[in-house]
PDB file of C-alpha atoms in Angstrom:
ATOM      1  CA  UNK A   1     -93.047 193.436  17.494  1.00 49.00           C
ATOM      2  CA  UNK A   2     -92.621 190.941  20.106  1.00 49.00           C
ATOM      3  CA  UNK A   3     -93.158 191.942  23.894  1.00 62.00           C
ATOM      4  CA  UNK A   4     -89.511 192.510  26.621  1.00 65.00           C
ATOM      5  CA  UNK A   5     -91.461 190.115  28.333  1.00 71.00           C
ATOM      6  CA  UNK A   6     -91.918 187.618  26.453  1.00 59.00           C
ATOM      7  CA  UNK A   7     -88.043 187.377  25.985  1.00 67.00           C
ATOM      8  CA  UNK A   8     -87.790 187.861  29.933  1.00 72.00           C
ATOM      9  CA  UNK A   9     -90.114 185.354  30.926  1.00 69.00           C
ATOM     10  CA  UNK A  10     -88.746 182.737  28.086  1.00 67.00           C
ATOM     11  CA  UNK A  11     -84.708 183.718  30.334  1.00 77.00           C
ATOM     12  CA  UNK A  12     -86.696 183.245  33.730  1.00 69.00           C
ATOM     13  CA  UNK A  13     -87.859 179.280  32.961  1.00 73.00           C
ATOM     14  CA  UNK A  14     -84.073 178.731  31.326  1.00 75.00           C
ATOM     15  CA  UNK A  15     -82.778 179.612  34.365  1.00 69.00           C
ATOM     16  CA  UNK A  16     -85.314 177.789  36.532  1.00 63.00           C
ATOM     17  CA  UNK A  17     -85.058 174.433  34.601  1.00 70.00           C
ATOM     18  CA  UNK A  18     -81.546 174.460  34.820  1.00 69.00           C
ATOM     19  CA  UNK A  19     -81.516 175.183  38.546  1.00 70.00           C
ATOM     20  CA  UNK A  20     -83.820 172.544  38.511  1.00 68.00           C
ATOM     21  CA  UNK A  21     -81.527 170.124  36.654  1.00 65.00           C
ATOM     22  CA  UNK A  22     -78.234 170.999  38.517  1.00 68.00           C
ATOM     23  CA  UNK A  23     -80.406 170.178  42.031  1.00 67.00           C
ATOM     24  CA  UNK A  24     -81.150 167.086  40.577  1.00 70.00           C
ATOM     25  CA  UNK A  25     -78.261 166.068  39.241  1.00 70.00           C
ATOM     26  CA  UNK A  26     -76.272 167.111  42.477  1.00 70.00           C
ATOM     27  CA  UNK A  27     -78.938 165.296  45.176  1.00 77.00           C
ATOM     28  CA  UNK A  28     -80.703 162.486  43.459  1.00 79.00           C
ATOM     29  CA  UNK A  29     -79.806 161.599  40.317  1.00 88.00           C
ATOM     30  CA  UNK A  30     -76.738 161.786  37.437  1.00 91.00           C
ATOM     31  CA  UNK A  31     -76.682 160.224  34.072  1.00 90.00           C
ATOM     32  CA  UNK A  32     -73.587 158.320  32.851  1.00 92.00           C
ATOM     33  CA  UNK A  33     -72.042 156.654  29.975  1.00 88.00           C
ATOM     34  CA  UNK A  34     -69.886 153.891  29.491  1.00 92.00           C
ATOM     35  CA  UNK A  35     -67.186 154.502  27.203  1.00 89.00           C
ATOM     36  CA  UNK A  36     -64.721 151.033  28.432  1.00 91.00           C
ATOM     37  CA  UNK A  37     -64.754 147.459  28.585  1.00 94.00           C
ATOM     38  CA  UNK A  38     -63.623 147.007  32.258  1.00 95.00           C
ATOM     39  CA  UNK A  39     -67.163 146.268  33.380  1.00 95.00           C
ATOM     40  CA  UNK A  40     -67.833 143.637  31.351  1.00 94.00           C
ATOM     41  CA  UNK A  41     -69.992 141.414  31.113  1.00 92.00           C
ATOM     42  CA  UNK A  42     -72.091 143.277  33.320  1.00 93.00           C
ATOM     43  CA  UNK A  43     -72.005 146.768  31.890  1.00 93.00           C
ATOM     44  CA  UNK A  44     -71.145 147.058  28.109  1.00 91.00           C
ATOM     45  CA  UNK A  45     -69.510 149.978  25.974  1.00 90.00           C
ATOM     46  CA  UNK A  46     -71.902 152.160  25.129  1.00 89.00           C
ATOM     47  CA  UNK A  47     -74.053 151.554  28.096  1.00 91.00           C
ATOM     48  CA  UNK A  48     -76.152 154.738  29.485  1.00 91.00           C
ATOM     49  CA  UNK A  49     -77.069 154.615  33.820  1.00 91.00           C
ATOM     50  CA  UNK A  50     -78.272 156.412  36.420  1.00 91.00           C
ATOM     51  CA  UNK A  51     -76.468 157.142  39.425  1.00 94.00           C
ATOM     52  CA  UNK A  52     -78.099 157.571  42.607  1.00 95.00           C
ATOM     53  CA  UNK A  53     -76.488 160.717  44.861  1.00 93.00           C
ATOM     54  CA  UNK A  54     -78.187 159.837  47.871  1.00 94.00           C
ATOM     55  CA  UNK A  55     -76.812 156.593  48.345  1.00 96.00           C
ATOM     56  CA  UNK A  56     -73.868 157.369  50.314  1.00 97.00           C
ATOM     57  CA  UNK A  57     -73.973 160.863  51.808  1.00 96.00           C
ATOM     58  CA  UNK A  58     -72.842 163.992  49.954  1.00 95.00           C
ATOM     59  CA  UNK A  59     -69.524 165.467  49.388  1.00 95.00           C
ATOM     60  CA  UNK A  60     -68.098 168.416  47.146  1.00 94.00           C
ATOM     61  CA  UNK A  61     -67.699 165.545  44.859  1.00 93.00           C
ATOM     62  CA  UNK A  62     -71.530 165.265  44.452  1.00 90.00           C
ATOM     63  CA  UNK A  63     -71.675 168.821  42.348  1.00 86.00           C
ATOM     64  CA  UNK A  64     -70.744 169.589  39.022  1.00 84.00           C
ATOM     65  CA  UNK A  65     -67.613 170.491  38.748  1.00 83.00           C
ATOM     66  CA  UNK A  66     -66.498 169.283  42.548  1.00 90.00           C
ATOM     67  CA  UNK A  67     -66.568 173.096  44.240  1.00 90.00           C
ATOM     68  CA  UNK A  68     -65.389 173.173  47.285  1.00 91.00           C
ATOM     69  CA  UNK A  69     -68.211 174.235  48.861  1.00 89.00           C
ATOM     70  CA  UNK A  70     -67.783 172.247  52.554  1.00 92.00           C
ATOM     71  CA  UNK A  71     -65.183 169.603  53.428  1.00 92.00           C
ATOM     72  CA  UNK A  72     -65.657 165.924  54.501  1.00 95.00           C
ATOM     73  CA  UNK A  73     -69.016 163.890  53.567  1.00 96.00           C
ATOM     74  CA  UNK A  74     -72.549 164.742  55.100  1.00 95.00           C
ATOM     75  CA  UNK A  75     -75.623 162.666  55.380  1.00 95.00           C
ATOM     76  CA  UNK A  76     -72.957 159.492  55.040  1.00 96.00           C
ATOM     77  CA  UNK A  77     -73.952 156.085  54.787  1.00 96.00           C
ATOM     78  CA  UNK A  78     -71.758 153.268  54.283  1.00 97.00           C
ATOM     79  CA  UNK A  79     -71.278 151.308  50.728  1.00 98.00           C
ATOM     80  CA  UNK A  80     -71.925 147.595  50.650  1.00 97.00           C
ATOM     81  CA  UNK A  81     -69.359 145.037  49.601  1.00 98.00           C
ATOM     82  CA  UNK A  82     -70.549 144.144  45.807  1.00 97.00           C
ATOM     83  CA  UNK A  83     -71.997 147.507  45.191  1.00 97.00           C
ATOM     84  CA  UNK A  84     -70.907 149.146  42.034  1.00 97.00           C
ATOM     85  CA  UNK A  85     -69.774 152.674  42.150  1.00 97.00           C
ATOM     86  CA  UNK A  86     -69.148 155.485  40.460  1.00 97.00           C
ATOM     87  CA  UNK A  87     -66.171 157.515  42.366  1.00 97.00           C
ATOM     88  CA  UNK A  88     -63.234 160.199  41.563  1.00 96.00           C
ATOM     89  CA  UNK A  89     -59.984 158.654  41.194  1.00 95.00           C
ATOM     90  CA  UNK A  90     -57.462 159.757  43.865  1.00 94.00           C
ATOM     91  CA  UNK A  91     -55.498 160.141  41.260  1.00 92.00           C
ATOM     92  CA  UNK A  92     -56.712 163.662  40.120  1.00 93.00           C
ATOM     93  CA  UNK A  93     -60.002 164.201  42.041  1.00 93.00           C
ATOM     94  CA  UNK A  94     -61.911 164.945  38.428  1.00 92.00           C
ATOM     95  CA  UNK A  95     -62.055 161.415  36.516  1.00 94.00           C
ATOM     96  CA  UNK A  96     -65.225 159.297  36.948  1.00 95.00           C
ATOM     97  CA  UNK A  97     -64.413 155.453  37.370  1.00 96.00           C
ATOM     98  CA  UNK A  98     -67.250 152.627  37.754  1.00 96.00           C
ATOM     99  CA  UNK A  99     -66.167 149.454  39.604  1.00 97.00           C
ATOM    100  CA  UNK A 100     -67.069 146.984  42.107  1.00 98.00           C
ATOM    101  CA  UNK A 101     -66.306 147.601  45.906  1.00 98.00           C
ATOM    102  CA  UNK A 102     -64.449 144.233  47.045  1.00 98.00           C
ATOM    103  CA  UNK A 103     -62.314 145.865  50.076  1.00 98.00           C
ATOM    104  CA  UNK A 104     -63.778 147.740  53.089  1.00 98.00           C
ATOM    105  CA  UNK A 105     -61.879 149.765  55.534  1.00 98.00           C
ATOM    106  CA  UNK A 106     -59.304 146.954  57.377  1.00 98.00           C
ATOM    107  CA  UNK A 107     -59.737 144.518  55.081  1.00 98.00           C
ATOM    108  CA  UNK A 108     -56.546 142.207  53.218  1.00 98.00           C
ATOM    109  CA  UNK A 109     -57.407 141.729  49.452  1.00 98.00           C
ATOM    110  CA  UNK A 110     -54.667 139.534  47.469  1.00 97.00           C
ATOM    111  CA  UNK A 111     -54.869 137.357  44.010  1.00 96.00           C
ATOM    112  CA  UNK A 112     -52.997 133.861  44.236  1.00 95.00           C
ATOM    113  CA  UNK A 113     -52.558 131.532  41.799  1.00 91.00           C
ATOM    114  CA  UNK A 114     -55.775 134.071  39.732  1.00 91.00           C
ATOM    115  CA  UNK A 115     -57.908 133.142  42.875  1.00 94.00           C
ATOM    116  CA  UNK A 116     -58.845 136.508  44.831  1.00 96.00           C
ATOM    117  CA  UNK A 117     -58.464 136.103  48.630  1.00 98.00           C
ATOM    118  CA  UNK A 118     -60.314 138.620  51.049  1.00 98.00           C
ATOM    119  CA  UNK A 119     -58.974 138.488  54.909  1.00 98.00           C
ATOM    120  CA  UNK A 120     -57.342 135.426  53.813  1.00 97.00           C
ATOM    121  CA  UNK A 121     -59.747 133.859  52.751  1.00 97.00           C
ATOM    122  CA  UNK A 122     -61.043 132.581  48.973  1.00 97.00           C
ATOM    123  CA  UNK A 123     -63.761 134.328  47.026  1.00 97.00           C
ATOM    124  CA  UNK A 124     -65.703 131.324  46.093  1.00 96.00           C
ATOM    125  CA  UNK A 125     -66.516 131.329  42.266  1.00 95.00           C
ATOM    126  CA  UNK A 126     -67.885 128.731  40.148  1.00 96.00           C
ATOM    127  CA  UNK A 127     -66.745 128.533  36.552  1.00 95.00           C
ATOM    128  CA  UNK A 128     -70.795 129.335  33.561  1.00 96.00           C
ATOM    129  CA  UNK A 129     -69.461 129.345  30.693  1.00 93.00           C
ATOM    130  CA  UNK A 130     -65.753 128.140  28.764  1.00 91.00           C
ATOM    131  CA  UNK A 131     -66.874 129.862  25.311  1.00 87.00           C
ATOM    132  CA  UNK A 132     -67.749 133.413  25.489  1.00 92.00           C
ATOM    133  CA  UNK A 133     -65.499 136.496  23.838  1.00 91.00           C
ATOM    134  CA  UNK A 134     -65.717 140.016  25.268  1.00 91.00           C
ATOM    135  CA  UNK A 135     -64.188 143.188  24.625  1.00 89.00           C
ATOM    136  CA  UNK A 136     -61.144 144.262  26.047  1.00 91.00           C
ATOM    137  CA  UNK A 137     -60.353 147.846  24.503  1.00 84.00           C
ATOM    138  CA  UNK A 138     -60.701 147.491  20.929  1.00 86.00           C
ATOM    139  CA  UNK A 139     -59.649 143.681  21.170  1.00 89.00           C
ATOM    140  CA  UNK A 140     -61.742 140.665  21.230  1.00 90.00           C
ATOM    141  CA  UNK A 141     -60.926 138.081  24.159  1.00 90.00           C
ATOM    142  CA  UNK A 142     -61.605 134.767  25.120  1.00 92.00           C
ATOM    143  CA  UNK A 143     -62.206 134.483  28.511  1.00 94.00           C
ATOM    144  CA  UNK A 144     -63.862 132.317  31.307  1.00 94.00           C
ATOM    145  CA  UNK A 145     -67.013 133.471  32.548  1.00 96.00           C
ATOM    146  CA  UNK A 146     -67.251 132.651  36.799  1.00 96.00           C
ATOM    147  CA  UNK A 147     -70.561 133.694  39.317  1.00 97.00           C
ATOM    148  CA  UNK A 148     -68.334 134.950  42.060  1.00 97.00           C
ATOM    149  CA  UNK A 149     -69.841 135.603  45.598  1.00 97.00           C
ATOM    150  CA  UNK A 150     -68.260 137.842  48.047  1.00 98.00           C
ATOM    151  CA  UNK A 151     -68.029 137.012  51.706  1.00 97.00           C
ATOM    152  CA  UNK A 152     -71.543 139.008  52.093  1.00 97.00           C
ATOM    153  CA  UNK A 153     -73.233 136.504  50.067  1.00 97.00           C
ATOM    154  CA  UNK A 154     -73.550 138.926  47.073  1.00 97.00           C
ATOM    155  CA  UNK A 155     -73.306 137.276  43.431  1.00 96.00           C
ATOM    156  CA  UNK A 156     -72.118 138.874  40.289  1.00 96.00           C
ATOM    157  CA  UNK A 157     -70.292 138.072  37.019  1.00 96.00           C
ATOM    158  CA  UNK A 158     -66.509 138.048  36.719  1.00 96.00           C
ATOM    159  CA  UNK A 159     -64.356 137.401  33.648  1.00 95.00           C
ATOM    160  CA  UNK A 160     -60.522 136.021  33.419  1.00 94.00           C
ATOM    161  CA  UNK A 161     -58.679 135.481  30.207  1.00 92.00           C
ATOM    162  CA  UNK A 162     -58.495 131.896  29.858  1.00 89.00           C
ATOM    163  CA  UNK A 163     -54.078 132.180  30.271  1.00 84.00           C
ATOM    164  CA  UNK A 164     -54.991 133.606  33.657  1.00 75.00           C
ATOM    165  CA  UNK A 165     -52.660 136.591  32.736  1.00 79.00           C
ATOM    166  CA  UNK A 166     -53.106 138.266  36.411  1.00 82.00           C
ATOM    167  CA  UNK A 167     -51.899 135.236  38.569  1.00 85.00           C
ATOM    168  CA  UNK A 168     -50.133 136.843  41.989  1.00 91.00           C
ATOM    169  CA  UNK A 169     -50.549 140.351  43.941  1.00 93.00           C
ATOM    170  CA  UNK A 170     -49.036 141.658  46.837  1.00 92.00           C
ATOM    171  CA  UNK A 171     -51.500 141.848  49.443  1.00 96.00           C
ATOM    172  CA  UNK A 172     -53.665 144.769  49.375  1.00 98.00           C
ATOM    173  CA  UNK A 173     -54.480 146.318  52.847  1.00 98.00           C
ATOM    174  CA  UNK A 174     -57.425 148.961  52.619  1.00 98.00           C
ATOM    175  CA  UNK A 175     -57.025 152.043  55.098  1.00 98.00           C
ATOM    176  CA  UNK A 176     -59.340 153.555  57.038  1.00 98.00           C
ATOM    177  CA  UNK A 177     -62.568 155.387  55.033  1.00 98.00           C
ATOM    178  CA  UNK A 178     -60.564 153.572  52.172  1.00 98.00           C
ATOM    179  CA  UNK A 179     -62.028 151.680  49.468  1.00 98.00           C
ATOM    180  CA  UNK A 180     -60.977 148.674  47.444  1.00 98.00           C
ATOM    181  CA  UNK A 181     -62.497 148.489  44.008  1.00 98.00           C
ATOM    182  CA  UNK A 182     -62.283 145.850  41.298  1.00 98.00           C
ATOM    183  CA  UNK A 183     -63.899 145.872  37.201  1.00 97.00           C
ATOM    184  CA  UNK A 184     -65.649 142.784  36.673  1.00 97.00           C
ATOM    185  CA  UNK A 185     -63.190 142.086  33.566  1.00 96.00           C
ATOM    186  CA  UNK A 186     -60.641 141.103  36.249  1.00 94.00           C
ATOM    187  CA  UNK A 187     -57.554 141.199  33.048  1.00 92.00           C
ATOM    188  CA  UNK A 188     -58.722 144.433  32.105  1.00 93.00           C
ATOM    189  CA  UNK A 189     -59.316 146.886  34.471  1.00 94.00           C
ATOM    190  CA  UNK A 190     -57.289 149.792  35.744  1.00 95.00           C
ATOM    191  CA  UNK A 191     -58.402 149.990  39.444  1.00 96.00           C
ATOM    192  CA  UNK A 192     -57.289 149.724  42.949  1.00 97.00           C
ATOM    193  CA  UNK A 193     -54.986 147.489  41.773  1.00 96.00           C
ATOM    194  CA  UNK A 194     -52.751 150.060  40.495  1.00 95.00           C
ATOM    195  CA  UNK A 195     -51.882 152.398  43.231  1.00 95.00           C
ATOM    196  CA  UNK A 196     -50.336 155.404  41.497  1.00 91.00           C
ATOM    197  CA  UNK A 197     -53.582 155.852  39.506  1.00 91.00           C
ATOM    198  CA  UNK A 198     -56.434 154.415  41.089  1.00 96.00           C
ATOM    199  CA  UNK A 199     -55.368 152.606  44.766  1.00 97.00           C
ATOM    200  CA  UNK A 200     -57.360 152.995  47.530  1.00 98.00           C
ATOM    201  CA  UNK A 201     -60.268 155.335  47.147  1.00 98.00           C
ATOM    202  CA  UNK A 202     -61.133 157.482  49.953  1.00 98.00           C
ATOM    203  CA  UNK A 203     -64.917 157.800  51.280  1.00 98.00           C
ATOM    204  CA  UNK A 204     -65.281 161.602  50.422  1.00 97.00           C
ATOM    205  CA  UNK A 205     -64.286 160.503  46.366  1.00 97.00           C
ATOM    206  CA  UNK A 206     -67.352 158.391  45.969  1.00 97.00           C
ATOM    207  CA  UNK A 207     -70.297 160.005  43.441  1.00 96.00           C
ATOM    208  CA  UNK A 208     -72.668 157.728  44.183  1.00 96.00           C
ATOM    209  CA  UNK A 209     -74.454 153.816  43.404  1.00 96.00           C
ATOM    210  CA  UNK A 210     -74.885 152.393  39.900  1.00 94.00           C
ATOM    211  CA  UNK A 211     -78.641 151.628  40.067  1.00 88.00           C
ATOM    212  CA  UNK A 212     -80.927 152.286  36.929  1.00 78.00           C
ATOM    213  CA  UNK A 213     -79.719 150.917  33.411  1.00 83.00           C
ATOM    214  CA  UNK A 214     -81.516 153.414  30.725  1.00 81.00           C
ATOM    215  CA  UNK A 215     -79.993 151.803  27.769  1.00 79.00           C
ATOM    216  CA  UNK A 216     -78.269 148.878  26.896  1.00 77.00           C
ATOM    217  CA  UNK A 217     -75.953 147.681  23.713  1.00 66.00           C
ATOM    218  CA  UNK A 218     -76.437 144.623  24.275  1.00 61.00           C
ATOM    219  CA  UNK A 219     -79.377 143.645  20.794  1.00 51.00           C
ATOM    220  CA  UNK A 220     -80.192 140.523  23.249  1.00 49.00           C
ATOM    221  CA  UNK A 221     -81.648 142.909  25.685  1.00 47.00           C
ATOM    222  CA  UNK A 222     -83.459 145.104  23.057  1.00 41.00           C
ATOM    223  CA  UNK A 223     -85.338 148.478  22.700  1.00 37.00           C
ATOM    224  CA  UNK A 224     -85.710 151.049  25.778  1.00 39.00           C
ATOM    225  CA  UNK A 225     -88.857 149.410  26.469  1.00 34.00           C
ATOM    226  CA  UNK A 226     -87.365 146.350  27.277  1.00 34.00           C
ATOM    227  CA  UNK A 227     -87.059 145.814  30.921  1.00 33.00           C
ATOM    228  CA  UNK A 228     -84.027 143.590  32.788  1.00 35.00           C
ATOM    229  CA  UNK A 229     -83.121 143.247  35.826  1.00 40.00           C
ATOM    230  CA  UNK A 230     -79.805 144.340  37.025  1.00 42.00           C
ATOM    231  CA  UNK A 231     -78.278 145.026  41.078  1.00 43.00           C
ATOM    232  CA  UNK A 232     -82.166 145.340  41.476  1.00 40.00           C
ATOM    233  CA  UNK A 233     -82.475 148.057  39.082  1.00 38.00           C
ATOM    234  CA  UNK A 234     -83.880 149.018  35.439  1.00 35.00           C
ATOM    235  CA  UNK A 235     -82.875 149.599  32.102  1.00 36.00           C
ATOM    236  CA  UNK A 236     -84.303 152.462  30.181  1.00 34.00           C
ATOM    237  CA  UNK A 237     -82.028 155.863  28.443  1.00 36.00           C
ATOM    238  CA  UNK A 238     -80.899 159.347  27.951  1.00 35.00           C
ATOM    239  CA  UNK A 239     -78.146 162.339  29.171  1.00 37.00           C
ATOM    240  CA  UNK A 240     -74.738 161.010  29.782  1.00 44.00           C
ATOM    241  CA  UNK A 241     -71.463 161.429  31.659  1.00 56.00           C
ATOM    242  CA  UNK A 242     -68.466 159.649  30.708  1.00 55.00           C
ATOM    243  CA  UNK A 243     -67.233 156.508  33.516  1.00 61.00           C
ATOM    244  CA  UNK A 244     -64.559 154.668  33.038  1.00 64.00           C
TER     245      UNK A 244
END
């Protein structure tokens, strides 16, 4: 006949190792997955990352299940242009989106003639590769692959189907504690683009910074014990949220 306490001790570490695991997940760190293309070629379908809470401050959006437990955003400290991060769209204050923060507060963003213009003035991007297909949904594109670098003098990958399909915008002008966020797959990507779903993403909506790559579908990369280097980070895997 087993002992009550073994039973009651067994409920007593459940309880402390998921205490343990909702601190964690809430302060420091939260697994996610990526279930979309509009990341690409930097973060693939099927993708698994760690998100770093601490990055920005905290707000009820850094807890499971967003409770509204205090108002505003504690502890803040401000995003970087290039950063990629994982936020709540406006939209419905429960949906996880990963993109790239292009706008700050104040700033102009506009496309012209498929070249993206910040206060005016051109992203400069130089055109790697003519050749290379990516995913776009369940479709297979052809697209141009450019280094772009932001007026901050961060580099990253961008991706435009080779018809330029999103030529002209009208000009985008970020509010205050307002974000402007672009995917890297620049023809297909719902983001702040689109203002009735995404738009302009306020500072108290942001989860937190893309940082640590656990596992990676791209076979080039290999086996969790392969290491690459990503936005200074590391890929490894386990536990995930979906992002979009």
């Amino acid at each position: 006949m087993l002992d009550k306490n073994f039973f009651k001790e067994n409920i007593k570490t459940l309880f402390y190792a998921l205490i343990i695991a909702i601190f964690i997940r809430s302060i420091f760190l939260q697994p996610f997955y990526i279930p979309s293309s509009s990341m690409e070629p930097n973060l693939l379908v099927g993708d698994r990352l760690f998100v770093t809470k601490y990055s920005y401050g905290y707000s009820k959006h850094s807890f499971p299940f967003s409770p509204p437990i205090f108002t505003g955003r504690i502890m803040f400290s401000e995003p970087k242009r290039g950063d990629v991060v994982v936020f709540k769209t406006p939209a419905d204050n429960r949906t996880d989106y990963i993109k790239r923060l292009i706008g700050l507060p104040g700033d102009q963003v506009q496309f012209i003639n498929s070249n993206l213009y910040i206060n005016n003035s051109e992203v400069l991007k130089s055109r790697i590769s003519e050749s290379d297909k990516i995913f776009c949904g369940n479709r297979n594109i052809d697209v141009f692959t450019f280094e772009e670098i932001l007026p901050n003098g961060k580099k990253h990958k961008t991706v435009y189907l080779k018809d330029y399909t999103f030529k002209n915008s009208d000009k985008f002008i970020v509010p205050k504690d307002h974000y402007f966020y672009l995917g890297d797959n620049r023809d297909c990507s719902k983001d702040s683009r689109y203002l009735s779903s995404v738009g302009y993403v306020h500072k108290d909506n942001l989860v937190g910074k893309a940082q640590f790559i656990f596992f990676s579908s791209d076979r080039s990369i290999g086996s969790i014990f392969s290491f690459w280097k990503w936005n200074k980070s590391i890929r490894f895997d386990r536990f995930f949220q979906k992002i979009k």
